[in-house]
PDB file of N, CA, C and O in Angstrom:
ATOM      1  N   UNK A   1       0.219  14.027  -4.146  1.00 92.00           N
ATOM      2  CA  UNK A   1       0.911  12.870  -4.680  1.00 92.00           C
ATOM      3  C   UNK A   1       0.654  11.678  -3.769  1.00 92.00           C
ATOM      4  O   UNK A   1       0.855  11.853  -2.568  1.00 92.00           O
ATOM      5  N   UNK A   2       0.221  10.451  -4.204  1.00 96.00           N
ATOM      6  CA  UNK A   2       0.246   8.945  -3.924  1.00 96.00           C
ATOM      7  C   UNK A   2       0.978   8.121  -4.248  1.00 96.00           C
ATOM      8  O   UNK A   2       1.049   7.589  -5.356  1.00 96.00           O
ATOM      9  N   UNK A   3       1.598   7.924  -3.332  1.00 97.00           N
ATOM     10  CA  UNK A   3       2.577   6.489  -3.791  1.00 97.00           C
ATOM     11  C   UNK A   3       2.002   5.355  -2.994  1.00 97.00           C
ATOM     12  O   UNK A   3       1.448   5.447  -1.899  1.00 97.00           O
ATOM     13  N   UNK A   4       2.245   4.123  -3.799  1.00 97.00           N
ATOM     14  CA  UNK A   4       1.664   3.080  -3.371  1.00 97.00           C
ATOM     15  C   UNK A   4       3.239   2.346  -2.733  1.00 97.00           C
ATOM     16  O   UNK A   4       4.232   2.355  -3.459  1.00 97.00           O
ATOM     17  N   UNK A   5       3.289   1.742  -1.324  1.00 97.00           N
ATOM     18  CA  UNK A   5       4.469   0.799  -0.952  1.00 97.00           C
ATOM     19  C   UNK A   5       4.623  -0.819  -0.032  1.00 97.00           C
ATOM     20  O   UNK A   5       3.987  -1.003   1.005  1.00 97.00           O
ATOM     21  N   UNK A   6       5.261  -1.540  -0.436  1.00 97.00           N
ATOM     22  CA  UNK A   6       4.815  -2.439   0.295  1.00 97.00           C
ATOM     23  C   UNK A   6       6.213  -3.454   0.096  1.00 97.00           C
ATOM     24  O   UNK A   6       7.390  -3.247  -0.200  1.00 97.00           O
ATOM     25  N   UNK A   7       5.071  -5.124   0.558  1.00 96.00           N
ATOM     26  CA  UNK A   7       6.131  -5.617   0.905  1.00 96.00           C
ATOM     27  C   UNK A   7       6.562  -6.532  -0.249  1.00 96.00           C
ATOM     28  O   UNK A   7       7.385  -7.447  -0.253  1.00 96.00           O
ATOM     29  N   UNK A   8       5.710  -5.995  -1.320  1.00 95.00           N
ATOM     30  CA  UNK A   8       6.108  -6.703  -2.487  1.00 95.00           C
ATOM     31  C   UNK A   8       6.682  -5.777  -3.792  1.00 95.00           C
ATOM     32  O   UNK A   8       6.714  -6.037  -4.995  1.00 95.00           O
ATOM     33  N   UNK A   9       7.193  -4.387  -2.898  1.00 95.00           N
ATOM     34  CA  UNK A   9       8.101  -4.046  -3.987  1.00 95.00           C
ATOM     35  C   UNK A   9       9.736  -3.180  -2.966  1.00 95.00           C
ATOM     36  O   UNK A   9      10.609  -2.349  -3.217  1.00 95.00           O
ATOM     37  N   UNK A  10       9.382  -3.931  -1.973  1.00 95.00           N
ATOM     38  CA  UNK A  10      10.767  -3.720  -1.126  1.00 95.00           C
ATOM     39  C   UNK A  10      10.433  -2.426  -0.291  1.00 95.00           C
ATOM     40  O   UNK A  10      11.486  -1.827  -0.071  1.00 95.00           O
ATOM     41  N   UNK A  11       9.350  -1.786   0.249  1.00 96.00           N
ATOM     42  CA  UNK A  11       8.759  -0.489   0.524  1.00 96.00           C
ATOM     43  C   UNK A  11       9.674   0.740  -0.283  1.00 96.00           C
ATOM     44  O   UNK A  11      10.018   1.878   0.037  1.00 96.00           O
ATOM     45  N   UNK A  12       9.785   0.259  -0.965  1.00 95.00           N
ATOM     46  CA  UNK A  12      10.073   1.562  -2.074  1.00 95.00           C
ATOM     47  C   UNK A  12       9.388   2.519  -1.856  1.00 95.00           C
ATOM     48  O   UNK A  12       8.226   2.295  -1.518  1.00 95.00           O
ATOM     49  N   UNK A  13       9.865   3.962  -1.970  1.00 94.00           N
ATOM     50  CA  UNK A  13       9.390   4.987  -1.467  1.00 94.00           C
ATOM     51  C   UNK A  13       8.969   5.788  -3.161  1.00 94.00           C
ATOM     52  O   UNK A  13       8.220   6.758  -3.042  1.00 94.00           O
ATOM     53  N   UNK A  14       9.185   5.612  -3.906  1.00 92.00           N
ATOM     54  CA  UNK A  14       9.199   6.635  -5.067  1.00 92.00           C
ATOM     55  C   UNK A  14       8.711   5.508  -6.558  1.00 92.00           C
ATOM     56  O   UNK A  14       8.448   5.938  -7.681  1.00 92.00           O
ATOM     57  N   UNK A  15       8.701   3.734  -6.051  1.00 89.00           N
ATOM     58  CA  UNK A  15       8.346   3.222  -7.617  1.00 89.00           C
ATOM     59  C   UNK A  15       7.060   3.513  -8.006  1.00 89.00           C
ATOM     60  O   UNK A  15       6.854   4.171  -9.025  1.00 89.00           O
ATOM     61  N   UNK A  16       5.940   2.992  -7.132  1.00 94.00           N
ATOM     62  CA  UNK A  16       4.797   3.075  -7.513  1.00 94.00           C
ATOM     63  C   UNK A  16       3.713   4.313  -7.295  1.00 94.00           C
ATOM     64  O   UNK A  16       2.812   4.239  -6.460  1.00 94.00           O
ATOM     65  N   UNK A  17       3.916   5.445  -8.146  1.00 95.00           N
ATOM     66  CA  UNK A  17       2.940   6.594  -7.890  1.00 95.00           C
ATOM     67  C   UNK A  17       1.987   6.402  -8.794  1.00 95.00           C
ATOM     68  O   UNK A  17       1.988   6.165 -10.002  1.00 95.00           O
ATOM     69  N   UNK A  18       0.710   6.634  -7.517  1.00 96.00           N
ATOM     70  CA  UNK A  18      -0.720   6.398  -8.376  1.00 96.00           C
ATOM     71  C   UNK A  18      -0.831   7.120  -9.034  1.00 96.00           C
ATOM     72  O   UNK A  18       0.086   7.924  -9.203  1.00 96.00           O
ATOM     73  N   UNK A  19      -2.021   7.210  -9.752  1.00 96.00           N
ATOM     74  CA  UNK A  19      -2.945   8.376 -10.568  1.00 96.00           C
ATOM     75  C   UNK A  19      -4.028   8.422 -10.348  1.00 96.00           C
ATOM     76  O   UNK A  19      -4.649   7.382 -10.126  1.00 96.00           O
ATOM     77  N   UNK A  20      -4.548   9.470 -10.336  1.00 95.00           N
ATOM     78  CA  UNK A  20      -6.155   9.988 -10.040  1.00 95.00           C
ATOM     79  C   UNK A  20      -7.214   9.534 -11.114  1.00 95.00           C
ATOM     80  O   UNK A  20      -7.187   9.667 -12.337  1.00 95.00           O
ATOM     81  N   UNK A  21      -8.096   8.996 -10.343  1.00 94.00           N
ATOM     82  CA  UNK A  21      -9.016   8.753 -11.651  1.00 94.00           C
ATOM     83  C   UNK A  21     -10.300   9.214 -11.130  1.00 94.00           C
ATOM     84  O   UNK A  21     -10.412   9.826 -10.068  1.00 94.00           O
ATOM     85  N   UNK A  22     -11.218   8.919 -11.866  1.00 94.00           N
ATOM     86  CA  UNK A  22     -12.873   9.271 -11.432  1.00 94.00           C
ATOM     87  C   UNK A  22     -13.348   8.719  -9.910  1.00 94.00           C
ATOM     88  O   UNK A  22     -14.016   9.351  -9.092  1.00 94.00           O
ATOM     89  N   UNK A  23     -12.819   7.382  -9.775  1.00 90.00           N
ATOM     90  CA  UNK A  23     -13.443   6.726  -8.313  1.00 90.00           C
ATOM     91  C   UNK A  23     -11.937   7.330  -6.814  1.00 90.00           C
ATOM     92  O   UNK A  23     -11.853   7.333  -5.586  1.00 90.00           O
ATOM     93  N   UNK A  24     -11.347   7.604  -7.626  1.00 90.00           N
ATOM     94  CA  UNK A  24      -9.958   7.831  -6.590  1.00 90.00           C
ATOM     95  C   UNK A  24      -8.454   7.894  -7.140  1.00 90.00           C
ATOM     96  O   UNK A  24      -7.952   8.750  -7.870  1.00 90.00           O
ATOM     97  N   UNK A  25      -7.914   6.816  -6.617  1.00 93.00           N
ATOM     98  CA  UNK A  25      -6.653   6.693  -6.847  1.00 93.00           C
ATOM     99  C   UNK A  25      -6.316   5.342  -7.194  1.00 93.00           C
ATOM    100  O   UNK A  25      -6.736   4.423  -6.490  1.00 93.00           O
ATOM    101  N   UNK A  26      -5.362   5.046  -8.547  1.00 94.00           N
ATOM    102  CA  UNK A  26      -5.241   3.490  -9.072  1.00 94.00           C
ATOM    103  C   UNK A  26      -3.507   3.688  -9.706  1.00 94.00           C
ATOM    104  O   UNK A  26      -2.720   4.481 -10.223  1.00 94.00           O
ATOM    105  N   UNK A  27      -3.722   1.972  -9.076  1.00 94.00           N
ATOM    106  CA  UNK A  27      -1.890   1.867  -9.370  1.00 94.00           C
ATOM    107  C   UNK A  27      -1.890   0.099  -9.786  1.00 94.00           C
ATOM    108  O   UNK A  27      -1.932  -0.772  -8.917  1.00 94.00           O
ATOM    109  N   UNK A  28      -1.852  -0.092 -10.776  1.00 92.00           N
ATOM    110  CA  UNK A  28      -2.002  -1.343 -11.114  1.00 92.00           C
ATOM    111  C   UNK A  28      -0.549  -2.413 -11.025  1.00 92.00           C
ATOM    112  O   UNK A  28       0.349  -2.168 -11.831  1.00 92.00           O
ATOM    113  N   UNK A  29      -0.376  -3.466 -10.134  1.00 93.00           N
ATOM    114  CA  UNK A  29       0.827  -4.030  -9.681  1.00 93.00           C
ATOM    115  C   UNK A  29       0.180  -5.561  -9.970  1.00 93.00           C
ATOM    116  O   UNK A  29      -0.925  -6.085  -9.837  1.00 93.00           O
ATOM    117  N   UNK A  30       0.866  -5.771 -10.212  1.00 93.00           N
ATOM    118  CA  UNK A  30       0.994  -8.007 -10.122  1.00 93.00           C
ATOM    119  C   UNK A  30       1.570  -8.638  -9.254  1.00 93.00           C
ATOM    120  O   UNK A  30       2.752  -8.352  -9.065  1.00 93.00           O
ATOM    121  N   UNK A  31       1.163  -9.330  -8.719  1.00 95.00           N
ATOM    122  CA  UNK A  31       0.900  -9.731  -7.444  1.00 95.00           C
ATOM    123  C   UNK A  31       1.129 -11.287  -7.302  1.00 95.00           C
ATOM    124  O   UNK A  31       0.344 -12.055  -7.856  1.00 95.00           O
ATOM    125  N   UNK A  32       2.053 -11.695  -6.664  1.00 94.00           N
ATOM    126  CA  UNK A  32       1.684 -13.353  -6.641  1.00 94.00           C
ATOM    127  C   UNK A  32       0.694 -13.918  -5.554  1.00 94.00           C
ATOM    128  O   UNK A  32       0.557 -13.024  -4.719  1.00 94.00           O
ATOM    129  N   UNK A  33      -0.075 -15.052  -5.198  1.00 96.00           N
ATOM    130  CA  UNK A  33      -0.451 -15.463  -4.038  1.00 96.00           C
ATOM    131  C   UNK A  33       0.245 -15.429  -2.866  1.00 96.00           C
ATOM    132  O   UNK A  33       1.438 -15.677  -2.693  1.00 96.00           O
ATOM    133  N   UNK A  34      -0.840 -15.005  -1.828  1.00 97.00           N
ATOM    134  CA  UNK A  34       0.208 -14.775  -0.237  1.00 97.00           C
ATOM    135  C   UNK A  34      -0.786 -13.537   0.272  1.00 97.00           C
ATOM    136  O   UNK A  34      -1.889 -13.078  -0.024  1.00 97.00           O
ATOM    137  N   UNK A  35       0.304 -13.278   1.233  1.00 97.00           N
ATOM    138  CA  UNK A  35       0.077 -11.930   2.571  1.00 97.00           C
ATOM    139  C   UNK A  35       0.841 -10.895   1.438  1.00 97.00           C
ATOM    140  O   UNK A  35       1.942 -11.252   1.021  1.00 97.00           O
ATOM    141  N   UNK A  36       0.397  -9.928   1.067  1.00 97.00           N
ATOM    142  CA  UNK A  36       1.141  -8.252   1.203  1.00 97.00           C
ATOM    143  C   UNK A  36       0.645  -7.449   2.145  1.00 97.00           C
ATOM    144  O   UNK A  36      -0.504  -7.095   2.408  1.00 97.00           O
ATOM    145  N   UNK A  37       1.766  -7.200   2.646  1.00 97.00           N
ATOM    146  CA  UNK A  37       1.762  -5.875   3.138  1.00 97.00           C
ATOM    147  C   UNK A  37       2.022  -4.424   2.421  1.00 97.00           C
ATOM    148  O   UNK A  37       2.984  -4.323   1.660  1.00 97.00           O
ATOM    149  N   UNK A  38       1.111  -3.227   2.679  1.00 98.00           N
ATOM    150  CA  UNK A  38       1.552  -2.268   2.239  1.00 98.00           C
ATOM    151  C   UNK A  38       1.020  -0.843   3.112  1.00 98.00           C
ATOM    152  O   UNK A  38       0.138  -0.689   3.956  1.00 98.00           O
ATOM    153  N   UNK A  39       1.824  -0.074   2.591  1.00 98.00           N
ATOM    154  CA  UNK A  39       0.774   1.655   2.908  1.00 98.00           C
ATOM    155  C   UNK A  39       0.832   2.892   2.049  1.00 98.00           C
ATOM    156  O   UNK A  39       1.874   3.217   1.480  1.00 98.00           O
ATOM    157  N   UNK A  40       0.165   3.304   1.993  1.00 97.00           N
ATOM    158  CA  UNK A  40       0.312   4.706   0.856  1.00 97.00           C
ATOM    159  C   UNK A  40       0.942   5.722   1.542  1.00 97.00           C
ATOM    160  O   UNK A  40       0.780   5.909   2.748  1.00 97.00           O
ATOM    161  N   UNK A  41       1.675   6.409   0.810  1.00 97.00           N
ATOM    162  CA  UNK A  41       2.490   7.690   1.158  1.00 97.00           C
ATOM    163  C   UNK A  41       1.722   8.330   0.221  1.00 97.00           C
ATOM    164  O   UNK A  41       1.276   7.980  -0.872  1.00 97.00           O
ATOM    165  N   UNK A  42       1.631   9.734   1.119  1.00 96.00           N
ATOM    166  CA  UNK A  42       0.612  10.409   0.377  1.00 96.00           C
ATOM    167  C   UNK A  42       0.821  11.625   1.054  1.00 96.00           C
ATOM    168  O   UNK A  42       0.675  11.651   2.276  1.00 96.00           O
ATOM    169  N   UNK A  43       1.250  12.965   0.228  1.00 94.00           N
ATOM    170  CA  UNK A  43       1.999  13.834   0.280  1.00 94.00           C
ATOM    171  C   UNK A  43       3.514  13.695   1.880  1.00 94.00           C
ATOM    172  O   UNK A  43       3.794  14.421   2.833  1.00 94.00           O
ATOM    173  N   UNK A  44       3.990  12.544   1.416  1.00 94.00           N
ATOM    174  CA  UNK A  44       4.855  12.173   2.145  1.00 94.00           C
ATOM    175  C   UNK A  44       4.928  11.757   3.713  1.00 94.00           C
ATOM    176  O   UNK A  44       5.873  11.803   4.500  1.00 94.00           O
ATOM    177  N   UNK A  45       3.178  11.206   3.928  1.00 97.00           N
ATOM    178  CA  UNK A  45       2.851  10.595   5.182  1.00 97.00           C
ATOM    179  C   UNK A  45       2.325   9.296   5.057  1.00 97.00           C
ATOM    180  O   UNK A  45       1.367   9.021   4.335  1.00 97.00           O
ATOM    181  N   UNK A  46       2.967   8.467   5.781  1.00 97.00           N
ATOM    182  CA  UNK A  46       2.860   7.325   5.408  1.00 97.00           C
ATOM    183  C   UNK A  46       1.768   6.921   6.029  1.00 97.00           C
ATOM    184  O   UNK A  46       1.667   7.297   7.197  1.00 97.00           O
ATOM    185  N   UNK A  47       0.704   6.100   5.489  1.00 98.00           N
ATOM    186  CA  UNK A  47      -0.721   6.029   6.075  1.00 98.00           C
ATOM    187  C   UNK A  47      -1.368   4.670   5.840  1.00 98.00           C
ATOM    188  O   UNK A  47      -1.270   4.204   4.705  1.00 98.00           O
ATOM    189  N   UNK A  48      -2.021   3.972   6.781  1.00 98.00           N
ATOM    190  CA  UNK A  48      -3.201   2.016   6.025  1.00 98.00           C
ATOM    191  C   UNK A  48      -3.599   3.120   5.161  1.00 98.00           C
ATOM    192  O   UNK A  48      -3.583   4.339   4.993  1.00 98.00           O
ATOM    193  N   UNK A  49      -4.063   1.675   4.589  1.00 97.00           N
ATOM    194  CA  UNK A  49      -5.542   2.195   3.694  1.00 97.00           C
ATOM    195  C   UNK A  49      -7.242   2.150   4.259  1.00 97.00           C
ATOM    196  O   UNK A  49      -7.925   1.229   4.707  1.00 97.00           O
ATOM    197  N   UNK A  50      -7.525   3.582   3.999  1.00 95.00           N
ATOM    198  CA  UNK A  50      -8.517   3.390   4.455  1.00 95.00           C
ATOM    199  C   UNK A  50      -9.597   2.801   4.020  1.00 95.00           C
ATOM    200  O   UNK A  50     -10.476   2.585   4.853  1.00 95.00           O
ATOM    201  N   UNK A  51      -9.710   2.588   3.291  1.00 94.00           N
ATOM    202  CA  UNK A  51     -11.069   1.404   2.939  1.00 94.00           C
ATOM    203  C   UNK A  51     -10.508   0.008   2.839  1.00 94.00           C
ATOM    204  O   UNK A  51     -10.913  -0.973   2.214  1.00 94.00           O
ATOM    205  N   UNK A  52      -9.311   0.214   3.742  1.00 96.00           N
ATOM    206  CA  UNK A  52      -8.941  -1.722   4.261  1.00 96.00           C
ATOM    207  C   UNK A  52      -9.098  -2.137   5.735  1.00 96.00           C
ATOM    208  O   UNK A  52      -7.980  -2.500   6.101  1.00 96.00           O
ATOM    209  N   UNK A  53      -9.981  -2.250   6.749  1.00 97.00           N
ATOM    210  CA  UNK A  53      -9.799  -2.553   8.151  1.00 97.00           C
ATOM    211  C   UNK A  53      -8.657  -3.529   8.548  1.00 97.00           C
ATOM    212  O   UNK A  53      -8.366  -3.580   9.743  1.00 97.00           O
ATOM    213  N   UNK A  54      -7.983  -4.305   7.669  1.00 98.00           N
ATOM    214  CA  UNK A  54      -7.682  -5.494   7.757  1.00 98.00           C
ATOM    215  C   UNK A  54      -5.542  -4.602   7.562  1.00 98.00           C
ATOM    216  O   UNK A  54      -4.854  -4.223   6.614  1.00 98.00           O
ATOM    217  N   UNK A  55      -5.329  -4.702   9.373  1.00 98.00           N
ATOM    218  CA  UNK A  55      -3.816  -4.395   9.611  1.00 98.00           C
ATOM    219  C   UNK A  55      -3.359  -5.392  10.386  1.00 98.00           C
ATOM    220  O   UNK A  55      -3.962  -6.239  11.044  1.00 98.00           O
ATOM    221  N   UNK A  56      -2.001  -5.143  10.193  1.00 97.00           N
ATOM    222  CA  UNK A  56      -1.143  -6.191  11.176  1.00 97.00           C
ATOM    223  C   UNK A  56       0.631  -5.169  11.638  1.00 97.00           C
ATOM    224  O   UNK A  56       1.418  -4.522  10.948  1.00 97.00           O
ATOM    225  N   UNK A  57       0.582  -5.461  12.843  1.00 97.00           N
ATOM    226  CA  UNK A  57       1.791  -4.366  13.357  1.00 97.00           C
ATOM    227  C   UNK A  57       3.001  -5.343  13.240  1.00 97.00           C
ATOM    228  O   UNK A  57       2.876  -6.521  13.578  1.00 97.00           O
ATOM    229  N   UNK A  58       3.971  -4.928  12.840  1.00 93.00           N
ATOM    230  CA  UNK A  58       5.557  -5.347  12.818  1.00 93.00           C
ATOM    231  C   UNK A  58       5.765  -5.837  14.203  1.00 93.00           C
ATOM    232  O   UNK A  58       5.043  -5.985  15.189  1.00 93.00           O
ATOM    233  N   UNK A  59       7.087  -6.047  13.903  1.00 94.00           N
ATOM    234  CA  UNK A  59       7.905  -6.253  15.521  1.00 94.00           C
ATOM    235  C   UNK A  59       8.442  -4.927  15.388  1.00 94.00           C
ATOM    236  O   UNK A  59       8.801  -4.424  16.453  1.00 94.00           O
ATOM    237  N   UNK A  60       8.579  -4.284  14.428  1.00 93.00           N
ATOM    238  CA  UNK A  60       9.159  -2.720  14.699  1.00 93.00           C
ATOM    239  C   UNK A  60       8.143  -1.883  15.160  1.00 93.00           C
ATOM    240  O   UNK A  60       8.471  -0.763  15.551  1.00 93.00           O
ATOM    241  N   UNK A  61       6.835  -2.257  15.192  1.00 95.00           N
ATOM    242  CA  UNK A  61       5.730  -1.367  15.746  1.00 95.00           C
ATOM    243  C   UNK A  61       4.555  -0.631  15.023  1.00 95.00           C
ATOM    244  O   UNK A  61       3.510  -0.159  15.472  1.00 95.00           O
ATOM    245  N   UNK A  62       5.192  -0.702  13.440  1.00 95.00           N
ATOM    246  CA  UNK A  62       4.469  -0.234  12.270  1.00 95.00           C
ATOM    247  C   UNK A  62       3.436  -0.848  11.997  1.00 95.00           C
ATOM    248  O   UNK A  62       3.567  -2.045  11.740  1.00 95.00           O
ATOM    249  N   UNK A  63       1.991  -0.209  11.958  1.00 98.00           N
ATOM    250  CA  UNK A  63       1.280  -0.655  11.521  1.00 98.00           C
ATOM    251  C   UNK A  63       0.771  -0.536   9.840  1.00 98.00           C
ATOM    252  O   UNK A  63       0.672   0.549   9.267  1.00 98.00           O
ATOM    253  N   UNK A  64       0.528  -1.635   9.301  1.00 98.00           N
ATOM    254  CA  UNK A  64       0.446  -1.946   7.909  1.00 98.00           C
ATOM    255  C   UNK A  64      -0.907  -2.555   7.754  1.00 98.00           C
ATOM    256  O   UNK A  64      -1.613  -3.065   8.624  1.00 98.00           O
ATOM    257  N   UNK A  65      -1.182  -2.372   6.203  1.00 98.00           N
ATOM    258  CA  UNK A  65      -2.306  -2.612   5.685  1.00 98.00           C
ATOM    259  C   UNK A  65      -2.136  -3.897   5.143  1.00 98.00           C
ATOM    260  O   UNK A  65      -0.986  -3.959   4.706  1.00 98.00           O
ATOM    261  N   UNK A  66      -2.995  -5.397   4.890  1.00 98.00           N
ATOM    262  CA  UNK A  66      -2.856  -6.045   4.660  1.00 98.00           C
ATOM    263  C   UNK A  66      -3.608  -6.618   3.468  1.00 98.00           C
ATOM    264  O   UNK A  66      -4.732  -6.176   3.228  1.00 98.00           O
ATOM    265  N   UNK A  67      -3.205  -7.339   2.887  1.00 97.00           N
ATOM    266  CA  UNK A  67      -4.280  -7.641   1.184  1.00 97.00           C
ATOM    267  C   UNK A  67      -3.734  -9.476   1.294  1.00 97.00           C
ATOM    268  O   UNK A  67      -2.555  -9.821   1.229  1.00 97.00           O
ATOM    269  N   UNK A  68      -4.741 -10.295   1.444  1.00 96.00           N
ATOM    270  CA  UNK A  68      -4.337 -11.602   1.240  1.00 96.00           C
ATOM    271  C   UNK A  68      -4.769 -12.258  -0.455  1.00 96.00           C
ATOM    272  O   UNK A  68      -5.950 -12.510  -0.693  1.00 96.00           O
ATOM    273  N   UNK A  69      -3.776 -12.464  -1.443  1.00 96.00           N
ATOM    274  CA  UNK A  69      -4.284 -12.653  -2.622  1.00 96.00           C
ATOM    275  C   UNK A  69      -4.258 -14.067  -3.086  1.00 96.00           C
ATOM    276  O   UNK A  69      -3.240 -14.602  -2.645  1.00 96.00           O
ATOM    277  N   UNK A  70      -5.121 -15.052  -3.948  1.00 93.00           N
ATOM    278  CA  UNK A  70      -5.146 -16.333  -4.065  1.00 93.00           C
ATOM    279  C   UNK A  70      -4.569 -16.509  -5.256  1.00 93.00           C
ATOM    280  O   UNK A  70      -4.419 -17.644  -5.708  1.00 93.00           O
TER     281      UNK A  70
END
């Protein structure tokens, strides 16, 4: 199981679960312009994404995956 979480749906732990498709895993969300932050939980470990290099750490220490959208 994949869940997608971030900072544009309150890191919700349980809204957004992906689905498997042919290339991977897809979770289709709308998005306004800005910084999101997010990370996938994925069999209940919270993890970046790996085909994103692009993180930034909290003041709590967490490191997160970042997506800048126009």
């Amino acid at each position: 199981q994949v869940i997608l979480s971030g900072s544009f749906n309150g890191w919700n732990k349980n809204a957004l679960k992906m689905r498997r498709s042919e290339t991977g895993w897809e979770a289709e969300v709308p998005l306004t312009g800005g910084k999101h932050l997010y990370k996938f939980i994925v069999d209940g470990n919270w993890i970046t994404d790996p085909a994103n290099p692009r993180t930034e750490t909290s003041i709590e220490g967490h490191v997160n995956s970042v997506l800048f959208v126009r």
